[in-house]
Tab-separated table of C-alpha atoms in Angstrom:
chain	number	residue	atom	x	y	z
A	889	UNK	CA	-9.859	31.649	26.529
A	890	UNK	CA	-7.965	29.587	23.999
A	891	UNK	CA	-9.994	26.855	22.279
A	892	UNK	CA	-8.792	23.300	22.675
A	893	UNK	CA	-7.489	21.899	19.423
A	894	UNK	CA	-9.588	18.954	18.261
A	895	UNK	CA	-7.645	15.744	17.542
A	896	UNK	CA	-7.167	15.017	13.831
A	897	UNK	CA	-8.607	11.995	12.055
A	898	UNK	CA	-5.228	10.191	12.118
A	899	UNK	CA	-5.048	10.598	15.920
A	900	UNK	CA	-8.601	9.287	16.369
A	901	UNK	CA	-7.833	6.295	14.124
A	902	UNK	CA	-4.686	5.526	16.116
A	903	UNK	CA	-6.667	5.644	19.384
A	904	UNK	CA	-9.209	3.271	17.797
A	905	UNK	CA	-6.354	0.959	16.774
A	906	UNK	CA	-4.963	0.735	20.325
A	907	UNK	CA	-8.457	0.395	21.853
A	908	UNK	CA	-9.394	-2.359	19.394
A	909	UNK	CA	-6.185	-4.269	20.108
A	910	UNK	CA	-6.722	-4.049	23.885
A	911	UNK	CA	-10.360	-5.137	23.639
A	912	UNK	CA	-9.396	-7.996	21.299
A	913	UNK	CA	-6.764	-9.288	23.729
A	914	UNK	CA	-9.231	-9.103	26.638
A	915	UNK	CA	-11.861	-10.988	24.625
A	916	UNK	CA	-9.343	-13.640	23.538
A	917	UNK	CA	-8.128	-14.428	27.056
A	918	UNK	CA	-11.095	-13.629	29.302
A	919	UNK	CA	-14.293	-14.246	27.317
A	920	UNK	CA	-15.048	-17.985	26.955
A	921	UNK	CA	-15.780	-19.401	23.513
A	922	UNK	CA	-19.444	-19.746	22.738
A	923	UNK	CA	-22.296	-18.416	20.634
A	924	UNK	CA	-22.004	-14.833	21.934
A	925	UNK	CA	-18.244	-14.515	21.458
A	926	UNK	CA	-17.786	-16.503	18.232
A	927	UNK	CA	-20.999	-15.739	16.337
A	928	UNK	CA	-22.414	-12.462	17.622
A	929	UNK	CA	-19.297	-10.506	18.641
A	930	UNK	CA	-16.255	-11.694	16.632
A	931	UNK	CA	-17.949	-13.337	13.642
A	932	UNK	CA	-20.862	-10.910	13.666
A	933	UNK	CA	-20.355	-7.288	14.778
A	934	UNK	CA	-16.565	-7.079	14.367
A	935	UNK	CA	-16.549	-9.007	11.088
A	936	UNK	CA	-19.488	-7.207	9.431
A	937	UNK	CA	-18.454	-3.679	10.444
A	938	UNK	CA	-14.751	-4.254	9.669
A	939	UNK	CA	-15.359	-5.898	6.300
A	940	UNK	CA	-18.059	-3.338	5.519
A	941	UNK	CA	-15.447	-0.596	5.866
A	942	UNK	CA	-12.997	-2.515	3.647
A	943	UNK	CA	-15.719	-2.967	1.014
A	944	UNK	CA	-16.415	0.760	1.045
A	945	UNK	CA	-12.704	1.247	0.330
A	946	UNK	CA	-12.816	-1.310	-2.469
A	947	UNK	CA	-15.906	0.388	-3.903
A	948	UNK	CA	-13.890	3.577	-4.388
A	949	UNK	CA	-10.711	2.057	-5.851
A	950	UNK	CA	-11.502	1.848	-9.584
A	951	UNK	CA	-13.387	5.145	-10.081
A	952	UNK	CA	-10.934	7.026	-7.844
A	953	UNK	CA	-7.789	5.775	-9.603
A	954	UNK	CA	-9.371	6.091	-13.068
A	955	UNK	CA	-10.542	9.691	-12.582
A	956	UNK	CA	-7.318	10.768	-10.847
A	957	UNK	CA	-5.194	9.435	-13.709
A	958	UNK	CA	-7.425	10.920	-16.433
A	959	UNK	CA	-7.266	14.317	-14.724
A	960	UNK	CA	-3.547	13.985	-13.980
A	961	UNK	CA	-2.536	13.104	-17.541
A	962	UNK	CA	-4.993	15.712	-18.870
A	963	UNK	CA	-3.488	18.392	-16.599
A	964	UNK	CA	0.090	17.661	-17.698
A	965	UNK	CA	-1.240	18.140	-21.221
A	966	UNK	CA	1.902	17.967	-23.327
A	967	UNK	CA	2.433	14.361	-24.484
A	968	UNK	CA	6.215	14.775	-24.459
A	969	UNK	CA	6.185	16.036	-20.851
A	970	UNK	CA	3.747	13.287	-19.826
A	971	UNK	CA	6.002	10.675	-21.437
A	972	UNK	CA	9.049	12.044	-19.615
A	973	UNK	CA	7.215	12.121	-16.268
A	974	UNK	CA	5.759	8.640	-16.877
A	975	UNK	CA	9.102	7.044	-17.749
A	976	UNK	CA	10.820	8.630	-14.729
A	977	UNK	CA	8.012	7.590	-12.388
A	978	UNK	CA	7.752	3.978	-13.541
A	979	UNK	CA	11.567	3.657	-13.665
A	980	UNK	CA	11.822	4.934	-10.091
A	981	UNK	CA	9.051	2.625	-8.887
A	982	UNK	CA	10.630	-0.470	-10.458
A	983	UNK	CA	14.123	0.356	-9.132
A	984	UNK	CA	12.934	0.966	-5.556
A	985	UNK	CA	10.881	-2.242	-5.630
A	986	UNK	CA	13.922	-4.263	-6.742
A	987	UNK	CA	15.984	-2.531	-4.017
A	988	UNK	CA	13.283	-3.362	-1.474
A	989	UNK	CA	13.406	-7.080	-2.313
A	990	UNK	CA	17.222	-7.029	-2.022
A	991	UNK	CA	16.983	-5.345	1.410
A	992	UNK	CA	14.431	-7.978	2.479
A	993	UNK	CA	16.511	-10.940	1.290
A	994	UNK	CA	19.683	-9.569	2.901
A	995	UNK	CA	17.876	-9.006	6.214
A	996	UNK	CA	16.288	-12.458	6.202
A	997	UNK	CA	19.572	-14.209	5.310
A	998	UNK	CA	21.285	-12.501	8.269
A	999	UNK	CA	18.463	-13.043	10.801
A	1000	UNK	CA	17.441	-16.548	9.590
A	1001	UNK	CA	13.796	-16.157	10.743
A	1002	UNK	CA	12.785	-19.739	9.879
A	1003	UNK	CA	15.570	-21.559	11.723
A	1004	UNK	CA	14.465	-23.445	14.806
A	1005	UNK	CA	10.729	-23.158	14.115
A	1006	UNK	CA	8.677	-26.338	14.199
A	1007	UNK	CA	5.801	-26.448	11.725
A	1008	UNK	CA	3.340	-27.444	14.427
A	1009	UNK	CA	4.274	-24.399	16.554
A	1010	UNK	CA	2.830	-21.937	14.071
A	1011	UNK	CA	-0.872	-21.394	13.624
A	1012	UNK	CA	-1.879	-22.348	10.096
A	1013	UNK	CA	-4.681	-20.950	7.972
A	1014	UNK	CA	-6.265	-22.008	4.711
A	1015	UNK	CA	-4.537	-20.687	1.610
A	1016	UNK	CA	-5.451	-20.517	-2.032
A	1017	UNK	CA	-2.567	-20.495	-4.522
A	1018	UNK	CA	-2.587	-18.032	-7.360
A	1019	UNK	CA	-1.924	-19.261	-10.861
A	1020	UNK	CA	1.361	-18.235	-12.426
A	1021	UNK	CA	0.827	-16.362	-15.656
A	1022	UNK	CA	3.371	-16.291	-18.490
A	1023	UNK	CA	5.361	-13.054	-18.709
A	1024	UNK	CA	4.173	-12.531	-22.311
A	1025	UNK	CA	0.549	-12.843	-21.185
A	1026	UNK	CA	1.204	-10.437	-18.318
A	1027	UNK	CA	2.417	-7.851	-20.837
A	1028	UNK	CA	-0.536	-8.416	-23.178
A	1029	UNK	CA	-3.016	-8.209	-20.299
A	1030	UNK	CA	-1.919	-4.598	-19.732
A	1031	UNK	CA	-3.904	-3.705	-22.879
A	1032	UNK	CA	-7.620	-4.068	-22.118
A	1033	UNK	CA	-9.815	-6.013	-24.541
A	1034	UNK	CA	-12.764	-4.340	-22.878
A	1035	UNK	CA	-11.934	-1.333	-20.653
A	1036	UNK	CA	-15.365	-1.377	-19.004
A	1037	UNK	CA	-14.925	-5.087	-18.257
A	1038	UNK	CA	-11.451	-4.423	-16.816
A	1039	UNK	CA	-12.891	-1.747	-14.523
A	1040	UNK	CA	-15.765	-4.020	-13.499
A	1041	UNK	CA	-13.301	-6.811	-12.606
A	1042	UNK	CA	-10.949	-4.438	-10.770
A	1043	UNK	CA	-8.033	-5.157	-13.150
A	1044	UNK	CA	-5.936	-2.100	-12.380
A	1045	UNK	CA	-3.213	-2.153	-15.045
A	1046	UNK	CA	-5.618	-2.216	-18.034
A	1047	UNK	CA	-7.674	0.457	-16.265
A	1048	UNK	CA	-4.566	2.629	-15.862
A	1049	UNK	CA	-3.620	2.251	-19.543
A	1050	UNK	CA	-7.115	3.240	-20.672
A	1051	UNK	CA	-7.213	6.187	-18.218
A	1052	UNK	CA	-3.886	7.520	-19.505
A	1053	UNK	CA	-5.058	7.130	-23.108
A	1054	UNK	CA	-8.267	9.066	-22.367
A	1055	UNK	CA	-6.404	11.792	-20.456
A	1056	UNK	CA	-3.775	12.344	-23.158
A	1057	UNK	CA	-6.375	12.580	-25.938
A	1058	UNK	CA	-8.556	14.959	-23.904
A	1059	UNK	CA	-5.520	17.204	-23.431
A	1060	UNK	CA	-4.820	17.053	-27.172
A	1061	UNK	CA	-8.437	17.904	-28.097
A	1062	UNK	CA	-8.519	20.844	-25.686
A	1063	UNK	CA	-11.660	22.984	-26.061
A	1064	UNK	CA	-13.271	20.543	-28.495
A	1065	UNK	CA	-13.815	18.083	-25.645
A	1066	UNK	CA	-14.399	20.602	-22.836
A	1067	UNK	CA	-17.688	18.951	-21.802
A	1068	UNK	CA	-16.004	15.553	-21.309
A	1069	UNK	CA	-12.987	17.178	-19.605
A	1070	UNK	CA	-15.241	19.048	-17.198
A	1071	UNK	CA	-17.172	15.848	-16.468
A	1072	UNK	CA	-13.996	13.995	-15.448
A	1073	UNK	CA	-12.708	16.952	-13.403
A	1074	UNK	CA	-15.989	17.239	-11.527
A	1075	UNK	CA	-16.322	13.461	-11.120
A	1076	UNK	CA	-12.766	13.385	-9.744
A	1077	UNK	CA	-13.728	16.043	-7.178
A	1078	UNK	CA	-16.762	13.934	-6.293
A	1079	UNK	CA	-14.600	10.811	-5.775
A	1080	UNK	CA	-12.162	12.739	-3.567
A	1081	UNK	CA	-15.081	13.981	-1.429
A	1082	UNK	CA	-16.594	10.497	-1.306
A	1083	UNK	CA	-13.270	9.054	-0.139
A	1084	UNK	CA	-12.962	11.622	2.633
A	1085	UNK	CA	-16.589	10.898	3.649
A	1086	UNK	CA	-15.851	7.160	3.892
A	1087	UNK	CA	-12.697	7.980	5.870
A	1088	UNK	CA	-14.840	9.455	8.628
A	1089	UNK	CA	-15.944	5.883	9.305
A	1090	UNK	CA	-12.320	4.714	9.492
A	1091	UNK	CA	-12.038	4.830	13.324
A	1092	UNK	CA	-15.003	2.444	13.668
A	1093	UNK	CA	-13.766	0.190	10.830
A	1094	UNK	CA	-10.203	0.036	12.194
A	1095	UNK	CA	-11.467	-0.657	15.737
A	1096	UNK	CA	-13.520	-3.655	14.556
A	1097	UNK	CA	-10.824	-5.034	12.217
A	1098	UNK	CA	-8.134	-4.952	14.919
A	1099	UNK	CA	-10.467	-6.184	17.665
A	1100	UNK	CA	-11.384	-9.191	15.483
A	1101	UNK	CA	-7.728	-9.943	14.693
A	1102	UNK	CA	-6.570	-9.896	18.328
A	1103	UNK	CA	-9.666	-11.644	19.698
A	1104	UNK	CA	-8.890	-14.585	17.388
A	1105	UNK	CA	-5.104	-14.852	17.788
A	1106	UNK	CA	-4.209	-13.073	21.054
A	1107	UNK	CA	-0.450	-13.063	21.607
A	1108	UNK	CA	0.080	-16.805	21.186
A	1109	UNK	CA	0.477	-16.616	17.397
A	1110	UNK	CA	3.146	-13.928	17.697
A	1111	UNK	CA	5.644	-15.732	19.912
A	1112	UNK	CA	7.016	-18.293	17.414
A	1113	UNK	CA	6.851	-15.654	14.681
A	1114	UNK	CA	8.819	-12.890	16.412
A	1115	UNK	CA	11.944	-13.401	14.271
A	1116	UNK	CA	9.892	-13.278	11.076
A	1117	UNK	CA	8.007	-10.178	12.222
A	1118	UNK	CA	11.237	-8.536	13.358
A	1119	UNK	CA	12.900	-9.238	9.988
A	1120	UNK	CA	10.006	-7.726	8.024
A	1121	UNK	CA	9.779	-4.710	10.360
A	1122	UNK	CA	13.524	-4.030	10.176
A	1123	UNK	CA	13.609	-4.295	6.365
A	1124	UNK	CA	10.581	-1.971	6.106
A	1125	UNK	CA	12.298	0.568	8.394
A	1126	UNK	CA	15.497	0.452	6.304
A	1127	UNK	CA	13.533	1.014	3.091
A	1128	UNK	CA	11.387	3.825	4.530
A	1129	UNK	CA	13.863	5.762	6.660
A	1130	UNK	CA	17.168	5.103	4.894
A	1131	UNK	CA	16.732	4.093	1.224
A	1132	UNK	CA	13.924	6.550	0.404
A	1133	UNK	CA	15.483	9.422	2.314
A	1134	UNK	CA	18.887	8.939	0.672
A	1135	UNK	CA	17.199	8.970	-2.750
A	1136	UNK	CA	15.238	12.110	-1.820
A	1137	UNK	CA	18.402	13.926	-0.706
A	1138	UNK	CA	20.534	12.771	-3.658
A	1139	UNK	CA	18.008	13.848	-6.312
A	1140	UNK	CA	16.603	17.010	-4.681
A	1141	UNK	CA	18.952	18.077	-1.831
A	1142	UNK	CA	15.820	18.543	0.295
A	1143	UNK	CA	15.848	17.788	4.029
A	1144	UNK	CA	14.613	14.190	4.577
A	1145	UNK	CA	13.735	14.879	8.233
A	1146	UNK	CA	11.457	17.745	7.208
A	1147	UNK	CA	9.834	15.494	4.608
A	1148	UNK	CA	9.141	12.766	7.194
A	1149	UNK	CA	7.762	15.269	9.702
A	1150	UNK	CA	5.338	16.771	7.160
A	1151	UNK	CA	4.292	13.424	5.694
A	1152	UNK	CA	3.917	11.615	9.055
A	1153	UNK	CA	0.099	12.081	9.326
A	1154	UNK	CA	-0.382	10.395	5.931
A	1155	UNK	CA	1.897	7.531	6.992
A	1156	UNK	CA	-0.134	7.098	10.174
A	1157	UNK	CA	-3.356	7.168	8.177
A	1158	UNK	CA	-2.046	4.491	5.794
A	1159	UNK	CA	-0.817	2.407	8.746
A	1160	UNK	CA	-4.217	2.370	10.433
A	1161	UNK	CA	-6.330	1.727	7.310
A	1162	UNK	CA	-3.876	-0.685	5.594
A	1163	UNK	CA	-5.000	0.442	2.138
A	1164	UNK	CA	-2.923	2.542	-0.258
A	1165	UNK	CA	-5.944	3.695	-2.254
A	1166	UNK	CA	-7.607	5.299	0.755
A	1167	UNK	CA	-4.638	7.637	1.181
A	1168	UNK	CA	-4.660	8.977	-2.413
A	1169	UNK	CA	-6.613	12.197	-1.667
A	1170	UNK	CA	-4.702	12.827	1.574
A	1171	UNK	CA	-1.306	12.227	-0.103
A	1172	UNK	CA	-2.085	14.609	-2.987
A	1173	UNK	CA	-3.368	17.267	-0.585
A	1174	UNK	CA	-0.393	16.980	1.806
A	1175	UNK	CA	2.181	17.047	-1.003
A	1176	UNK	CA	0.534	20.140	-2.452
A	1177	UNK	CA	-0.047	22.155	0.738
A	1178	UNK	CA	2.967	21.130	2.838
A	1179	UNK	CA	5.610	20.236	0.220
A	1180	UNK	CA	4.753	22.561	-2.670
A	1181	UNK	CA	4.423	19.652	-5.123
A	1182	UNK	CA	2.355	20.420	-8.220
A	1183	UNK	CA	-1.047	18.692	-8.274
A	1184	UNK	CA	-0.513	18.176	-12.011
A	1185	UNK	CA	2.292	15.768	-11.133
A	1186	UNK	CA	0.884	14.239	-7.944
A	1187	UNK	CA	-2.561	13.499	-9.419
A	1188	UNK	CA	-0.730	11.366	-11.991
A	1189	UNK	CA	2.059	9.735	-9.929
A	1190	UNK	CA	0.195	9.002	-6.651
A	1191	UNK	CA	-2.700	6.927	-8.127
A	1192	UNK	CA	-0.168	5.192	-10.401
A	1193	UNK	CA	2.021	4.402	-7.388
A	1194	UNK	CA	-0.948	3.034	-5.438
A	1195	UNK	CA	-1.175	0.343	-8.114
A	1196	UNK	CA	2.361	-0.327	-9.384
A	1197	UNK	CA	4.614	0.641	-6.450
A	1198	UNK	CA	4.325	-1.921	-3.663
A	1199	UNK	CA	7.765	-1.893	-2.031
A	1200	UNK	CA	6.430	-2.837	1.400
A	1201	UNK	CA	4.591	-5.806	-0.101
A	1202	UNK	CA	7.754	-6.881	-1.948
A	1203	UNK	CA	9.720	-6.720	1.311
A	1204	UNK	CA	7.205	-9.027	2.998
A	1205	UNK	CA	7.473	-11.423	0.053
A	1206	UNK	CA	11.283	-11.399	0.131
A	1207	UNK	CA	11.431	-12.211	3.855
A	1208	UNK	CA	8.576	-14.726	3.555
A	1209	UNK	CA	10.428	-16.667	0.829
A	1210	UNK	CA	13.503	-17.117	3.060
A	1211	UNK	CA	11.329	-17.868	6.109
A	1212	UNK	CA	9.268	-20.545	4.324
A	1213	UNK	CA	12.376	-22.078	2.714
A	1214	UNK	CA	14.091	-22.361	6.117
A	1215	UNK	CA	10.993	-23.764	7.866
A	1216	UNK	CA	10.708	-26.486	5.201
A	1217	UNK	CA	14.487	-27.047	5.185
A	1218	UNK	CA	14.983	-26.019	1.540
A	1219	UNK	CA	18.172	-24.230	0.448
A	1220	UNK	CA	17.930	-21.500	-2.210
A	1221	UNK	CA	20.690	-20.941	-4.758
A	1222	UNK	CA	21.929	-17.444	-5.779
A	1223	UNK	CA	20.101	-17.921	-9.108
A	1224	UNK	CA	16.852	-18.624	-7.255
A	1225	UNK	CA	17.354	-15.496	-5.127
A	1226	UNK	CA	17.724	-13.445	-8.306
A	1227	UNK	CA	14.517	-15.055	-9.570
A	1228	UNK	CA	12.787	-13.933	-6.364
A	1229	UNK	CA	13.956	-10.336	-6.937
A	1230	UNK	CA	12.653	-10.352	-10.531
A	1231	UNK	CA	9.370	-12.134	-9.751
A	1232	UNK	CA	8.536	-10.053	-6.660
A	1233	UNK	CA	9.210	-6.853	-8.640
A	1234	UNK	CA	6.908	-7.986	-11.471
A	1235	UNK	CA	4.291	-9.310	-9.014
A	1236	UNK	CA	4.075	-5.917	-7.300
A	1237	UNK	CA	2.919	-4.275	-10.550
A	1238	UNK	CA	-0.842	-4.136	-10.715
A	1239	UNK	CA	-1.375	-5.309	-7.139
A	1240	UNK	CA	-4.571	-3.717	-5.846
A	1241	UNK	CA	-3.992	-1.279	-2.977
A	1242	UNK	CA	-6.262	-3.092	-0.529
A	1243	UNK	CA	-5.457	-5.024	2.680
A	1244	UNK	CA	-3.441	-8.292	2.558
A	1245	UNK	CA	-3.449	-8.607	-1.244
A	1246	UNK	CA	0.315	-9.315	-1.075
A	1247	UNK	CA	-0.423	-12.812	0.233
A	1248	UNK	CA	-2.133	-13.675	-3.055
A	1249	UNK	CA	0.817	-12.573	-5.211
A	1250	UNK	CA	3.225	-14.289	-2.787
A	1251	UNK	CA	2.022	-17.624	-4.215
A	1252	UNK	CA	3.413	-16.574	-7.609
A	1253	UNK	CA	6.809	-15.732	-6.053
A	1254	UNK	CA	6.946	-19.066	-4.200
A	1255	UNK	CA	6.045	-20.987	-7.361
A	1256	UNK	CA	8.886	-19.274	-9.250
A	1257	UNK	CA	11.504	-20.956	-7.010
A	1258	UNK	CA	9.650	-24.202	-6.320
A	1259	UNK	CA	8.646	-23.535	-2.704
A	1260	UNK	CA	5.367	-24.953	-1.345
A	1261	UNK	CA	2.537	-22.411	-1.495
A	1262	UNK	CA	1.115	-24.063	1.637
A	1263	UNK	CA	3.823	-22.088	3.466
A	1264	UNK	CA	1.703	-18.946	3.093
A	1265	UNK	CA	-0.631	-20.412	5.717
A	1266	UNK	CA	2.170	-20.056	8.284
A	1267	UNK	CA	2.189	-16.254	8.059
A	1268	UNK	CA	-1.483	-15.497	7.419
A	1269	UNK	CA	-2.401	-15.285	11.090
A	1270	UNK	CA	-0.124	-12.299	11.800
A	1271	UNK	CA	-0.196	-10.675	8.361
A	1272	UNK	CA	-2.754	-8.021	9.272
A	1273	UNK	CA	-0.313	-6.237	11.591
A	1274	UNK	CA	2.555	-6.356	9.077
A	1275	UNK	CA	0.186	-5.279	6.285
A	1276	UNK	CA	-0.405	-2.003	8.126
A	1277	UNK	CA	3.333	-1.288	8.307
A	1278	UNK	CA	4.033	-2.135	4.687
A	1279	UNK	CA	1.152	0.050	3.481
A	1280	UNK	CA	2.783	3.023	5.238
A	1281	UNK	CA	6.036	2.192	3.418
A	1282	UNK	CA	4.227	1.852	0.068
A	1283	UNK	CA	2.672	5.309	0.200
A	1284	UNK	CA	5.907	6.900	1.480
A	1285	UNK	CA	7.670	5.528	-1.604
A	1286	UNK	CA	4.958	7.038	-3.812
A	1287	UNK	CA	5.381	10.420	-2.120
A	1288	UNK	CA	9.192	10.410	-2.369
A	1289	UNK	CA	8.986	9.552	-6.074
A	1290	UNK	CA	6.384	12.279	-6.650
A	1291	UNK	CA	8.528	14.865	-4.857
A	1292	UNK	CA	11.630	13.916	-6.875
A	1293	UNK	CA	9.792	13.939	-10.220
A	1294	UNK	CA	8.069	17.242	-9.423
A	1295	UNK	CA	11.367	18.827	-8.330
A	1296	UNK	CA	13.231	17.665	-11.447
A	1297	UNK	CA	10.337	18.772	-13.653
A	1298	UNK	CA	10.526	22.273	-12.055
A	1299	UNK	CA	6.925	21.853	-10.862
A	1300	UNK	CA	7.628	22.277	-7.154
A	1301	UNK	CA	7.562	25.347	-4.900
A	1302	UNK	CA	10.587	24.616	-2.703
A	1303	UNK	CA	9.759	27.561	-0.419
A	1304	UNK	CA	6.561	25.769	0.678
A	1305	UNK	CA	8.642	22.682	1.554
A	1306	UNK	CA	11.126	24.743	3.569
A	1307	UNK	CA	8.398	26.405	5.646
A	1308	UNK	CA	8.220	24.923	9.137
């Protein structure tokens, strides 16, 4: 008798997502407000379990990215090769992010998501504006004054710079630093295992997060926001299924449909957890086993992409700028639109790969063109759902870039990719 195949983690998480949404809607419409619903269920169990899962993810971010990048740059070894791979990777990430913002602005200008929406029709939330830093300071802040302090504060760009520095020098020292090299390799294995262990709790965490979201907003918050949500969703789909796949085909001549089919479980995983960092081990493993991508390349480009490549987030910001401008009746000039492209691209660099962080950097983009940061409150209520979609786009961009770089660096087994 043939054994029944057990459902994978991604399938279980997706079932939890749907179940949580259904329960949340039922609670919103059929359970009256009171101590049990507001304090024990929504503000207690759902909030604590959901946020507990997110905190476990956040706990792993710095050590996971740091160790992955040290091992990745150490594995590439040759400084010249590392430099070539690094330049190609960062160049690709910046170009696709700028393209993503352009796609978002074009979509929003055609759809006009903010026209006809009254401010009082949209549920508002509290918002805290982020301070706008000078570009010169942003560049200087990449170099850590205190690398341990940067890691403690979760400042990802300084952490990345220090990790690359350590990895390159360990590769140069070779056998002289074998003890330190082995420590980082083993610690990296430990972090990968720890991430996968935390992921086993993902179905419960996702269930509670989604149940809380829908129990608070139901469907009422979605109705006036359908045009905005549709604009973001369409732009994300264009970026993921058209822009990325054209780039993949142009630079590698590989079959985009086969790529999407093989990478779909990782996309689903990213969608349900809404955190790029959680998918790092799964992305590296899938690219290696199903695509034939060298782990030397992917262990460098994937953690880097989880921090500096946030195309989905940039798309949300591009559409949100047009939406907020139209709701407040403010016209944007072509020069201001170009400013949005530049600012959203820069803002995406160093954004932590954790849920809804794009709303914080959106304040910087709005400030750059003189739009009221209070407008962020209009979209906060429904951002959780869109955050899940844009995370899937973010990690797909990382994987496409990794595949292209690995292929061009002759570090890819194409036969593995072509296997069905």
